[in-house]
Every structure is written in structure tokens, then in C-alpha cells.
mmCIF file of C-alpha atoms and ligand atoms in Angstrom:
data_model
loop_
_atom_site.group_PDB
_atom_site.id
_atom_site.type_symbol
_atom_site.label_atom_id
_atom_site.label_comp_id
_atom_site.label_asym_id
_atom_site.label_seq_id
_atom_site.Cartn_x
_atom_site.Cartn_y
_atom_site.Cartn_z
ATOM 1 C CA MET A 1 7.558 4.719 -1.161
ATOM 2 C CA LYS A 2 6.904 4.790 2.536
ATOM 3 C CA THR A 3 9.156 6.773 4.825
ATOM 4 C CA GLU A 4 11.334 5.263 7.540
ATOM 5 C CA LEU A 5 8.893 6.627 10.103
ATOM 6 C CA GLU A 6 5.866 5.109 8.410
ATOM 7 C CA ASP A 7 7.610 1.759 8.024
ATOM 8 C CA ASN A 8 8.799 1.432 11.588
ATOM 9 C CA LYS A 9 6.842 3.675 13.946
ATOM 10 C CA VAL A 10 3.388 4.450 12.586
ATOM 11 C CA ASP A 11 0.636 2.067 13.583
ATOM 12 C CA GLU A 12 -2.193 4.116 12.126
ATOM 13 C CA ILE A 13 -2.556 7.587 10.631
ATOM 14 C CA LEU A 14 -5.664 9.066 12.260
ATOM 15 C CA ILE A 15 -5.692 12.455 10.523
ATOM 16 C CA ASN A 16 -3.561 13.169 7.474
ATOM 17 C CA ALA A 17 -2.053 16.510 6.459
ATOM 18 C CA GLU A 18 -4.779 17.275 3.956
ATOM 19 C CA GLN A 19 -7.571 16.623 6.457
ATOM 20 C CA LEU A 20 -5.766 18.818 8.993
ATOM 21 C CA SER A 21 -5.366 21.762 6.666
ATOM 22 C CA LYS A 22 -8.952 21.561 5.408
ATOM 23 C CA ARG A 23 -10.453 21.456 8.887
ATOM 24 C CA ILE A 24 -8.143 24.162 10.256
ATOM 25 C CA ALA A 25 -9.162 26.500 7.426
ATOM 26 C CA GLU A 26 -12.824 25.875 8.355
ATOM 27 C CA LEU A 27 -12.114 26.659 12.017
ATOM 28 C CA GLY A 28 -10.359 29.903 11.027
ATOM 29 C CA THR A 29 -13.344 30.976 8.952
ATOM 30 C CA GLU A 30 -15.723 30.135 11.794
ATOM 31 C CA ILE A 31 -13.634 32.088 14.325
ATOM 32 C CA THR A 32 -13.378 35.083 11.988
ATOM 33 C CA ALA A 33 -17.168 35.152 11.600
ATOM 34 C CA ASP A 34 -17.827 34.925 15.356
ATOM 35 C CA TYR A 35 -15.960 38.094 16.338
ATOM 36 C CA ASP A 36 -16.510 41.660 15.147
ATOM 37 C CA ALA A 37 -14.129 42.645 12.358
ATOM 38 C CA ASP A 38 -12.225 45.099 14.557
ATOM 39 C CA ASP A 39 -12.026 42.829 17.625
ATOM 40 C CA GLU A 40 -8.464 42.240 18.706
ATOM 41 C CA VAL A 41 -7.939 38.599 19.645
ATOM 42 C CA VAL A 42 -5.154 37.449 21.947
ATOM 43 C CA MET A 43 -4.408 33.895 20.888
ATOM 44 C CA VAL A 44 -2.991 32.022 23.838
ATOM 45 C CA GLY A 45 -1.104 28.951 22.666
ATOM 46 C CA ILE A 46 -0.529 26.263 25.252
ATOM 47 C CA LEU A 47 3.071 25.079 24.944
ATOM 48 C CA ARG A 48 4.374 23.058 23.489
ATOM 49 C CA GLY A 49 1.791 20.925 21.734
ATOM 50 C CA GLY A 50 -0.391 23.770 20.488
ATOM 51 C CA ILE A 51 2.163 25.644 18.408
ATOM 52 C CA MET A 52 1.748 23.922 15.028
ATOM 53 C CA PHE A 53 -1.994 24.249 15.252
ATOM 54 C CA MET A 54 -1.852 27.887 16.334
ATOM 55 C CA ALA A 55 0.547 28.823 13.533
ATOM 56 C CA ASP A 56 -1.692 27.263 10.895
ATOM 57 C CA LEU A 57 -4.971 28.387 12.441
ATOM 58 C CA ALA A 58 -3.874 32.016 12.777
ATOM 59 C CA ARG A 59 -3.272 32.231 9.021
ATOM 60 C CA HIS A 60 -6.982 31.621 8.516
ATOM 61 C CA VAL A 61 -8.192 34.135 11.092
ATOM 62 C CA ASP A 62 -8.914 37.452 9.410
ATOM 63 C CA LEU A 63 -8.882 39.620 12.555
ATOM 64 C CA PRO A 64 -6.219 41.615 14.403
ATOM 65 C CA VAL A 65 -4.420 38.794 16.237
ATOM 66 C CA ILE A 66 -1.825 38.948 18.999
ATOM 67 C CA PHE A 67 0.228 35.880 19.884
ATOM 68 C CA ASP A 68 0.992 34.879 23.441
ATOM 69 C CA PHE A 69 1.886 31.581 25.111
ATOM 70 C CA MET A 70 1.508 29.753 28.389
ATOM 71 C CA ASP A 71 3.188 26.630 29.620
ATOM 72 C CA VAL A 72 1.452 24.501 32.209
ATOM 73 C CA SER A 73 2.140 21.086 33.611
ATOM 74 C CA SER A 74 0.091 18.591 35.554
ATOM 75 C CA TYR A 75 1.636 17.384 38.763
ATOM 76 C CA GLU A 76 2.638 13.782 38.366
ATOM 77 C CA GLY A 77 0.238 11.420 40.072
ATOM 78 C CA THR A 78 -2.283 14.058 41.068
ATOM 79 C CA GLU A 79 -4.215 14.120 37.835
ATOM 80 C CA SER A 80 -7.537 13.588 39.562
ATOM 81 C CA SER A 81 -7.022 16.493 41.968
ATOM 82 C CA GLY A 82 -6.543 18.822 39.022
ATOM 83 C CA VAL A 83 -3.355 20.376 40.354
ATOM 84 C CA VAL A 84 -1.804 22.207 37.441
ATOM 85 C CA ARG A 85 1.310 24.347 37.684
ATOM 86 C CA VAL A 86 1.899 27.447 35.547
ATOM 87 C CA ILE A 87 5.459 27.234 34.222
ATOM 88 C CA LYS A 88 5.273 30.197 31.893
ATOM 89 C CA ASP A 89 2.722 32.966 32.265
ATOM 90 C CA LEU A 90 1.448 35.361 29.586
ATOM 91 C CA GLU A 91 3.425 38.419 28.523
ATOM 92 C CA GLU A 92 0.288 40.374 27.548
ATOM 93 C CA ASN A 93 -2.148 42.171 29.812
ATOM 94 C CA ILE A 94 -5.474 40.564 28.892
ATOM 95 C CA GLU A 95 -7.797 42.831 30.886
ATOM 96 C CA ASN A 96 -10.735 43.727 28.609
ATOM 97 C CA LYS A 97 -9.193 41.711 25.769
ATOM 98 C CA ASN A 98 -10.693 38.823 23.806
ATOM 99 C CA VAL A 99 -8.734 35.697 24.656
ATOM 100 C CA LEU A 100 -8.744 32.623 22.451
ATOM 101 C CA ILE A 101 -7.023 29.650 24.089
ATOM 102 C CA VAL A 102 -5.474 27.353 21.500
ATOM 103 C CA GLU A 103 -4.900 23.772 22.676
ATOM 104 C CA ASP A 104 -3.605 20.677 20.954
ATOM 105 C CA ILE A 105 -5.842 18.176 22.709
ATOM 106 C CA ILE A 106 -8.397 17.970 25.492
ATOM 107 C CA ASP A 107 -8.285 14.727 27.376
ATOM 108 C CA THR A 108 -9.690 14.860 30.924
ATOM 109 C CA GLY A 109 -10.167 18.620 30.600
ATOM 110 C CA LEU A 110 -8.305 19.376 33.837
ATOM 111 C CA THR A 111 -5.525 21.393 32.217
ATOM 112 C CA LEU A 112 -7.966 23.505 30.290
ATOM 113 C CA LYS A 113 -10.193 24.081 33.314
ATOM 114 C CA HIS A 114 -7.232 25.358 35.274
ATOM 115 C CA VAL A 115 -6.053 27.655 32.478
ATOM 116 C CA VAL A 116 -9.542 29.144 32.015
ATOM 117 C CA ASP A 117 -9.984 29.744 35.770
ATOM 118 C CA PHE A 118 -6.498 31.279 35.976
ATOM 119 C CA LEU A 119 -7.120 33.681 33.082
ATOM 120 C CA GLU A 120 -10.665 34.587 34.226
ATOM 121 C CA THR A 121 -9.195 36.293 37.305
ATOM 122 C CA ARG A 122 -7.634 38.920 35.005
ATOM 123 C CA ASP A 123 -11.005 40.142 33.718
ATOM 124 C CA PRO A 124 -10.670 39.585 29.996
ATOM 125 C CA ALA A 125 -13.589 40.753 27.813
ATOM 126 C CA SER A 126 -14.090 37.147 26.707
ATOM 127 C CA ILE A 127 -12.447 33.751 26.824
ATOM 128 C CA ARG A 128 -13.045 31.167 24.138
ATOM 129 C CA VAL A 129 -11.382 27.817 23.657
ATOM 130 C CA CYS A 130 -10.230 26.217 20.444
ATOM 131 C CA THR A 131 -8.810 22.703 20.453
ATOM 132 C CA LEU A 132 -7.541 20.687 17.530
ATOM 133 C CA LEU A 133 -8.420 17.336 19.091
ATOM 134 C CA ASP A 134 -10.899 16.177 21.674
ATOM 135 C CA LYS A 135 -11.250 12.802 23.380
ATOM 136 C CA PRO A 136 -14.799 13.120 24.726
ATOM 137 C CA GLU A 137 -14.754 9.641 26.306
ATOM 138 C CA ARG A 138 -11.999 10.738 28.686
ATOM 139 C CA ARG A 139 -13.632 13.899 29.981
ATOM 140 C CA THR A 140 -13.858 14.125 33.771
ATOM 141 C CA GLU A 141 -14.019 17.894 33.928
ATOM 142 C CA LYS A 142 -17.537 18.580 32.714
ATOM 143 C CA GLN A 143 -17.500 22.331 33.290
ATOM 144 C CA VAL A 144 -15.044 23.093 30.509
ATOM 145 C CA GLU A 145 -16.700 24.646 27.528
ATOM 146 C CA VAL A 146 -15.046 24.156 24.165
ATOM 147 C CA ASP A 147 -16.070 26.674 21.524
ATOM 148 C CA TYR A 148 -14.150 25.266 18.566
ATOM 149 C CA ASN A 149 -13.153 21.648 18.091
ATOM 150 C CA GLY A 150 -11.225 20.328 15.117
ATOM 151 C CA PHE A 151 -11.712 16.574 15.495
ATOM 152 C CA GLU A 152 -13.204 14.188 18.011
ATOM 153 C CA ILE A 153 -10.937 11.171 18.342
ATOM 154 C CA PRO A 154 -11.159 7.835 20.157
ATOM 155 C CA ASP A 155 -9.295 7.190 23.396
ATOM 156 C CA LYS A 156 -5.893 6.454 21.881
ATOM 157 C CA PHE A 157 -2.544 8.112 22.592
ATOM 158 C CA VAL A 158 -1.753 10.183 19.526
ATOM 159 C CA VAL A 159 1.359 12.031 18.378
ATOM 160 C CA GLY A 160 2.414 14.290 15.519
ATOM 161 C CA TYR A 161 1.535 17.828 14.437
ATOM 162 C CA GLY A 162 2.704 19.309 17.741
ATOM 163 C CA LEU A 163 1.924 16.327 19.973
ATOM 164 C CA ASP A 164 4.805 14.356 21.435
ATOM 165 C CA TYR A 165 5.884 11.117 22.981
ATOM 166 C CA ASN A 166 8.938 11.905 25.156
ATOM 167 C CA GLU A 167 9.308 15.186 23.204
ATOM 168 C CA LYS A 168 9.533 13.400 19.863
ATOM 169 C CA TYR A 169 7.270 13.385 16.778
ATOM 170 C CA ARG A 170 6.066 16.977 17.180
ATOM 171 C CA ASN A 171 7.363 17.839 13.714
ATOM 172 C CA VAL A 172 5.488 15.081 11.887
ATOM 173 C CA PRO A 173 2.860 16.733 9.653
ATOM 174 C CA TYR A 174 0.005 14.364 10.532
ATOM 175 C CA ILE A 175 -1.646 12.834 13.620
ATOM 176 C CA PHE A 176 -0.878 9.185 14.226
ATOM 177 C CA VAL A 177 -0.787 6.311 16.696
ATOM 178 C CA LEU A 178 2.637 4.833 17.472
ATOM 179 C CA LYS A 179 3.305 1.140 17.100
ATOM 180 C CA PRO A 180 3.136 -0.531 20.528
ATOM 181 C CA GLU A 181 6.787 -1.640 20.304
ATOM 182 C CA VAL A 182 7.902 2.021 20.348
ATOM 183 C CA TYR A 183 6.758 2.234 23.976
ATOM 184 C CA GLU A 184 8.671 -0.866 24.991
HETATM 185 P P1 LIG B 1 -5.972 16.916 30.201
HETATM 186 O O1 LIG B 1 -5.627 17.867 31.293
HETATM 187 O O2 LIG B 1 -7.101 17.405 29.325
HETATM 188 O O3 LIG B 1 -6.226 15.537 30.722
HETATM 189 O O4 LIG B 1 -4.670 16.714 29.361
HETATM 190 C C1 LIG B 1 -4.310 17.547 28.370
HETATM 191 C C2 LIG B 1 -2.852 17.396 28.021
HETATM 192 O O5 LIG B 1 -2.373 16.037 28.111
HETATM 193 C C3 LIG B 1 -2.683 17.785 26.576
HETATM 194 O O6 LIG B 1 -2.509 19.174 26.442
HETATM 195 C C4 LIG B 1 -1.478 16.959 26.169
HETATM 196 O O7 LIG B 1 -0.302 17.647 26.499
HETATM 197 C C5 LIG B 1 -1.589 15.694 26.994
HETATM 198 N N1 LIG B 1 -2.265 14.622 26.219
HETATM 199 C C6 LIG B 1 -3.509 14.125 26.408
HETATM 200 N N2 LIG B 1 -3.802 13.161 25.514
HETATM 201 C C7 LIG B 1 -2.715 13.056 24.718
HETATM 202 C C8 LIG B 1 -2.406 12.237 23.583
HETATM 203 O O8 LIG B 1 -3.193 11.398 23.083
HETATM 204 N N3 LIG B 1 -1.184 12.409 23.029
HETATM 205 C C9 LIG B 1 -0.273 13.305 23.509
HETATM 206 N N4 LIG B 1 0.891 13.390 22.871
HETATM 207 N N5 LIG B 1 -0.532 14.102 24.572
HETATM 208 C C10 LIG B 1 -1.744 13.970 25.168
HETATM 209 MG MG1 LIG B 2 -1.566 20.710 25.616
HETATM 210 MG MG1 LIG B 3 3.339 16.007 26.102
#
């Protein structure tokens, strides 16, 4: 039996719950292996889309982990200029700390570039980037370096597992494409 959501809203499931959990466990293992066992890692989740991913990823990272969050927003209509506003800053002092930025999706890369530049000024010991999804076709910001990438996806607008359309669908446990009529 299909759910109401699947019947009426889901055009295509791109990544199901099982694929997500398998890949996220792999990423956690990879991250654990890349740091020294006693390295403290400040995971910086980018609100709000990154929270599901960060919660699941962190359970697979066998290191001392601290949680912190940032909220950023792109100025409407100035996407190409890369103007990004910090709405919520970190609570932690990251000087000499290992920072792992946890993002839901990298599209043009502008948001990420801004966040990395912003955090660099505080002299962390390291900054690495982990994203669940990547749309490589859309990248305009070539300087951003992504250390961990869950899935490369085509240039489609996706929702679910943290990602929203008008703040909805974040709680859906898989990544999907909405039916076109939902946007109308
Ligand atoms: P960028 O600055 O890399 O162009 O944009 C990144 C942000 O745009 C993401 O963190 C996310 O909030 C939003 N975004 C980009 N692509 C998608 C998508 O396919 N679905 C959703 N829900 N948000 C997206
Ligand atoms: Mg995001
Ligand atoms: Mg959004």
C-alpha cells in the first residue's frame, strides 16, 4: 500500500531510506578514519536542511564530537554575486578546533564558499566539508572543496530527509522529486 504522499506528491524517489542509511554509515566510517582518535571535531550543521543528515551521520562517527549550528541565507536575486547573510552564528569558539561543516546539498557552491571563508577567519585547526548531496552540473563556485560527498545527483529540485519546499517535506525519510503539479 502506497502512502498518501507517495500517491499524490512523489514524482520519483531518488534515494530511499535504506540507501541513505547505508551511505551515511560509510561516510561516518571514512570520517572516523581520517582524524586521529583523540581529535575533537566540531560538527557545524547548516540549518535547517542539514539536521537529519547530521543526526544520523554523527552516530557513525567514533570521535569526540561537538554539535554546533549556523543559519545562512542567500539574498534573493543576488545569487550570482554570492551575497550570503549569516542569520545564526556559532556558539562555540572554533580557534584551533577541527571543524566539519555538514550540509544537505551543494548546488552552485556559493553558500558553502561563504561559510568556509567566514569560519576560516577564526583560525580553526582544520575545516572539512561533508555534504549529503551534490549537483556537480550546477557548480559555479569552483574553489569550494568537498571532502565527503554522499551522492551526486542530477540537476533536479529534491526534497525530503531535511530538504524542503516552502518548509515542507523535511520529515520525509527519503529524497524525492515532487510532482510538477505541487508547484502550481
Ligand atoms: P548553493 O549556495 O550551493 O547554490 O545552494 C545551497 C542551498 O540551496 C542548499 O543548502 C539548499 O538550502 C538550497 N538548495 C539547492 N538545491 C536544492 C534542492 O534541490 N532542493 C532543496 N530543497 N533545496 C536546495
Ligand atoms: Mg543547506
Ligand atoms: Mg530551503
